[in-house]
Amino acid sequence: MSILALDGEVAYLTIRWTAQYVEGDDDEQLRVAADKLICEDFLKFNPMDRHQVFAVLSQRVCVDTVLFSSEALEFAERSVASHMRLITGFTSDQQTIYTCSPSEPMLALGAALVLYDDKREVLGKVLDTFSKRLCEAGMVEKGLLGELAGRTLLTVARDLAAPKMPNGYTPNLLIPVLLMDFLDKLFGNELWCGLHRDNFRKAFKHTYVNFTHWIVTKDSLPEKSSQ
């Protein structure tokens, strides 16, 4: 696969998911996406495995690897080989690769399936591994001050505000959530707006939040929406 063909490869991934879709069998397709993401049966997901944790969080909060050590380079190579990450380029000496996670909603939904489990409290263990074995270990780019933490907090709040899938614990990220419900989860309570809660709820009664994952854009977003 050539680097120039990467855009086509990303488009192909989307077409592939569509081709595999069987009406009425949404759950099976999500399971397949989760399996491919962690490179084994998603029920065997290990929240202490930094490779699997990186793969899952890369799809949700747009995590990137650093390129300053042989360990980090090997980490990136394994992510490409086993965890659905893409090569986007090489350094001039051909010794270092640049990688990214494709913006694939199906993989983001598969990641959500992995992150929420009614028995093992997966999310907390995943964030612990992410903090200690990836961030503190210098394996991932942290971005601007608070940037990575901000994306993580907003993603978790969106997940917790979402209605649950039939299994009772996986968030249904295809359904928008009310902005007020999102803010309640983000701040952890309903007291953040004080005595003005009724005014806030009235003002935002038709305002919704809906996203499955974060991406990096080449160009700045327009100040005004096209819709």
Short mmCIF file of C-alpha atoms in Angstrom, two decimals:
data_model
loop_
_atom_site.label_atom_id
_atom_site.label_comp_id
_atom_site.label_asym_id
_atom_site.label_seq_id
_atom_site.Cartn_x
_atom_site.Cartn_y
_atom_site.Cartn_z
CA MET A 1 0.00 0.00 0.00
CA SER A 2 1.48 3.37 -0.97
CA ILE A 3 1.21 6.44 1.21
CA LEU A 4 -0.60 8.27 -1.59
CA ALA A 5 -3.36 5.69 -1.44
CA LEU A 6 -4.18 6.21 2.23
CA ASP A 7 -7.31 8.30 1.60
CA GLY A 8 -8.59 5.51 -0.59
CA GLU A 9 -7.80 2.97 2.12
CA VAL A 10 -9.84 4.92 4.66
CA ALA A 11 -12.74 5.09 2.21
CA TYR A 12 -12.36 1.36 1.63
CA LEU A 13 -12.67 0.70 5.37
CA THR A 14 -16.01 2.50 5.38
CA ILE A 15 -17.23 0.60 2.33
CA ARG A 16 -16.14 -2.68 3.90
CA TRP A 17 -18.25 -2.12 7.01
CA THR A 18 -21.23 -1.30 4.80
CA ALA A 19 -20.70 -4.43 2.72
CA GLN A 20 -20.61 -6.60 5.83
CA TYR A 21 -23.77 -5.13 7.31
CA VAL A 22 -26.70 -7.51 7.75
CA GLU A 23 -29.99 -5.82 8.59
CA GLY A 24 -31.05 -6.59 12.13
CA ASP A 25 -27.59 -7.82 13.13
CA ASP A 26 -26.03 -4.58 14.40
CA ASP A 27 -24.64 -6.18 17.55
CA GLU A 28 -22.60 -8.72 15.60
CA GLN A 29 -20.99 -6.02 13.48
CA LEU A 30 -20.03 -4.08 16.61
CA ARG A 31 -18.48 -7.23 18.05
CA VAL A 32 -16.46 -7.75 14.86
CA ALA A 33 -15.20 -4.16 15.04
CA ALA A 34 -14.23 -4.59 18.69
CA ASP A 35 -12.44 -7.88 17.93
CA LYS A 36 -10.43 -6.30 15.10
CA LEU A 37 -9.51 -3.32 17.25
CA ILE A 38 -7.91 -5.33 20.06
CA CYS A 39 -6.82 -8.21 17.79
CA GLU A 40 -8.73 -10.91 19.71
CA ASP A 41 -12.16 -11.69 21.12
CA PHE A 42 -13.28 -8.42 22.73
CA LEU A 43 -14.55 -10.37 25.75
CA LYS A 44 -10.88 -11.13 26.50
CA PHE A 45 -9.94 -7.45 26.55
CA ASN A 46 -7.24 -6.79 29.14
CA PRO A 47 -7.47 -3.26 30.61
CA MET A 48 -3.90 -3.66 31.87
CA ASP A 49 -2.52 -4.29 28.37
CA ARG A 50 -1.19 -0.94 27.17
CA HIS A 51 -1.35 -1.96 23.50
CA GLN A 52 -5.07 -2.75 23.73
CA VAL A 53 -5.75 0.32 25.86
CA PHE A 54 -3.95 2.53 23.33
CA ALA A 55 -5.92 0.98 20.47
CA VAL A 56 -9.27 1.55 22.17
CA LEU A 57 -8.61 5.10 23.38
CA SER A 58 -7.04 6.12 20.06
CA GLN A 59 -10.43 5.53 18.46
CA ARG A 60 -12.26 7.64 21.02
CA VAL A 61 -10.00 10.50 22.15
CA CYS A 62 -7.48 10.75 19.29
CA VAL A 63 -4.26 9.62 20.99
CA ASP A 64 -0.96 9.72 19.11
CA THR A 65 2.43 8.14 19.81
CA VAL A 66 5.69 9.95 20.45
CA LEU A 67 8.59 9.22 18.10
CA PHE A 68 11.64 9.73 20.31
CA SER A 69 12.64 6.24 21.41
CA SER A 70 13.02 2.75 19.98
CA GLU A 71 10.37 1.52 22.42
CA ALA A 72 7.87 4.09 21.15
CA LEU A 73 8.64 3.19 17.54
CA GLU A 74 8.10 -0.52 18.23
CA PHE A 75 4.87 0.43 19.99
CA ALA A 76 3.65 2.32 16.91
CA GLU A 77 4.63 -0.54 14.58
CA ARG A 78 2.64 -3.04 16.63
CA SER A 79 -0.35 -0.70 16.59
CA VAL A 80 -0.25 -0.74 12.79
CA ALA A 81 0.29 -4.49 12.57
CA SER A 82 -2.37 -5.55 15.07
CA HIS A 83 -4.71 -2.72 16.08
CA MET A 84 -6.14 -1.06 12.94
CA ARG A 85 -3.76 1.93 12.97
CA LEU A 86 -2.60 3.44 9.66
CA ILE A 87 0.83 4.50 8.41
CA THR A 88 0.71 8.08 7.15
CA GLY A 89 4.36 8.69 6.27
CA PHE A 90 8.07 8.15 6.92
CA THR A 91 10.96 10.33 7.99
CA SER A 92 13.58 11.16 5.35
CA ASP A 93 15.90 8.43 6.61
CA GLN A 94 13.10 5.84 6.43
CA GLN A 95 13.74 4.84 10.05
CA THR A 96 10.62 6.31 11.62
CA ILE A 97 6.96 5.98 10.69
CA TYR A 98 4.11 8.40 11.29
CA THR A 99 0.79 6.81 12.17
CA CYS A 100 -2.81 7.71 12.94
CA SER A 101 -6.07 6.03 13.81
CA PRO A 102 -8.66 6.22 11.00
CA SER A 103 -11.78 8.23 11.72
CA GLU A 104 -14.04 5.18 11.60
CA PRO A 105 -17.35 5.47 13.50
CA MET A 106 -17.70 1.68 13.51
CA LEU A 107 -14.36 1.28 15.28
CA ALA A 108 -15.31 4.04 17.73
CA LEU A 109 -18.52 2.18 18.52
CA GLY A 110 -16.54 -1.03 18.89
CA ALA A 111 -14.22 0.76 21.33
CA ALA A 112 -17.23 1.86 23.39
CA LEU A 113 -18.39 -1.76 23.51
CA VAL A 114 -15.02 -2.70 25.00
CA LEU A 115 -14.84 0.16 27.50
CA TYR A 116 -18.09 -0.50 29.33
CA ASP A 117 -18.63 -3.77 31.15
CA ASP A 118 -21.17 -4.41 33.90
CA LYS A 119 -18.89 -6.80 35.81
CA ARG A 120 -15.24 -5.72 35.57
CA GLU A 121 -15.44 -1.90 35.82
CA VAL A 122 -13.28 -1.69 32.72
CA LEU A 123 -13.28 2.08 32.21
CA GLY A 124 -11.53 2.89 35.49
CA LYS A 125 -8.83 0.29 34.87
CA VAL A 126 -8.33 1.51 31.31
CA LEU A 127 -7.83 5.12 32.45
CA ASP A 128 -5.42 3.95 35.15
CA THR A 129 -3.33 2.06 32.58
CA PHE A 130 -3.51 4.99 30.20
CA SER A 131 -2.29 7.41 32.86
CA LYS A 132 0.51 5.29 34.34
CA ARG A 133 1.76 3.11 31.48
CA LEU A 134 1.25 5.45 28.54
CA CYS A 135 1.14 9.10 29.64
CA GLU A 136 3.61 8.96 32.54
CA ALA A 137 5.81 6.54 30.58
CA GLY A 138 6.14 9.11 27.79
CA MET A 139 4.62 6.84 25.13
CA VAL A 140 1.89 9.18 23.89
CA GLU A 141 1.64 12.81 22.84
CA LYS A 142 -0.13 14.89 25.49
CA GLY A 143 -0.70 17.94 23.30
CA LEU A 144 -1.32 21.38 24.79
CA LEU A 145 -1.81 21.70 28.53
CA GLY A 146 -5.07 19.96 29.46
CA GLU A 147 -5.92 19.07 25.86
CA LEU A 148 -5.85 15.28 26.23
CA ALA A 149 -7.53 15.37 29.64
CA GLY A 150 -10.25 17.64 28.24
CA ARG A 151 -11.04 15.29 25.36
CA THR A 152 -11.17 12.36 27.76
CA LEU A 153 -13.51 14.11 30.21
CA LEU A 154 -15.89 15.23 27.46
CA THR A 155 -15.95 11.75 25.93
CA VAL A 156 -16.70 10.01 29.23
CA ALA A 157 -19.44 12.55 30.03
CA ARG A 158 -21.03 11.97 26.63
CA ASP A 159 -20.89 8.20 27.18
CA LEU A 160 -22.44 8.36 30.64
CA ALA A 161 -25.25 10.63 29.41
CA ALA A 162 -26.16 8.27 26.57
CA PRO A 163 -29.03 5.78 26.81
CA LYS A 164 -27.90 2.20 27.23
CA MET A 165 -27.89 -0.56 24.63
CA PRO A 166 -30.12 -3.64 25.23
CA ASN A 167 -27.28 -5.27 27.21
CA GLY A 168 -27.87 -2.64 29.90
CA TYR A 169 -24.42 -1.06 30.12
CA THR A 170 -22.94 -0.18 26.70
CA PRO A 171 -23.79 3.44 25.76
CA ASN A 172 -25.81 3.91 22.59
CA LEU A 173 -23.75 6.59 20.89
CA LEU A 174 -26.04 6.84 17.88
CA ILE A 175 -28.67 8.70 19.89
CA PRO A 176 -28.05 12.42 20.66
CA VAL A 177 -28.27 13.48 24.32
CA LEU A 178 -29.66 16.68 25.78
CA LEU A 179 -27.00 19.28 26.49
CA MET A 180 -28.21 19.57 30.09
CA ASP A 181 -27.84 15.83 30.66
CA PHE A 182 -24.34 16.00 29.17
CA LEU A 183 -23.35 18.90 31.45
CA ASP A 184 -24.75 17.12 34.51
CA LYS A 185 -22.48 14.15 33.80
CA LEU A 186 -19.52 16.40 33.01
CA PHE A 187 -19.78 18.28 36.33
CA GLY A 188 -20.90 15.20 38.27
CA ASN A 189 -24.09 16.70 39.69
CA GLU A 190 -27.06 18.97 38.99
CA LEU A 191 -25.84 21.81 41.22
CA TRP A 192 -23.46 23.44 38.74
CA CYS A 193 -26.09 25.95 37.56
CA GLY A 194 -27.31 26.79 41.05
CA LEU A 195 -30.72 28.41 41.34
CA HIS A 196 -30.92 28.99 37.58
CA ARG A 197 -31.42 25.35 36.59
CA ASP A 198 -34.97 25.83 35.34
CA ASN A 199 -33.83 28.74 33.16
CA PHE A 200 -30.97 26.69 31.73
CA ARG A 201 -33.21 23.72 31.04
CA LYS A 202 -35.77 25.92 29.31
CA ALA A 203 -33.12 27.67 27.21
CA PHE A 204 -31.48 24.40 26.11
CA LYS A 205 -34.53 22.11 25.95
CA HIS A 206 -33.96 21.55 22.22
CA THR A 207 -30.15 21.53 22.31
CA TYR A 208 -28.38 18.21 21.87
CA VAL A 209 -24.84 16.83 21.89
CA ASN A 210 -23.85 14.01 19.58
CA PHE A 211 -20.36 12.65 18.85
CA THR A 212 -18.64 9.26 18.92
CA HIS A 213 -14.96 10.23 18.76
CA TRP A 214 -12.40 13.01 18.26
CA ILE A 215 -10.32 13.59 15.14
CA VAL A 216 -7.51 15.90 14.04
CA THR A 217 -8.40 18.17 11.12
CA LYS A 218 -5.95 19.63 8.61
CA ASP A 219 -7.85 22.93 8.43
CA SER A 220 -9.48 25.02 11.13
CA LEU A 221 -13.21 24.54 11.50
CA PRO A 222 -15.37 27.40 10.16
CA GLU A 223 -16.56 29.91 12.75
CA LYS A 224 -20.11 29.51 11.46
CA SER A 225 -21.69 26.16 10.76
CA SER A 226 -22.82 25.42 7.22
CA GLN A 227 -26.14 24.19 8.61
#
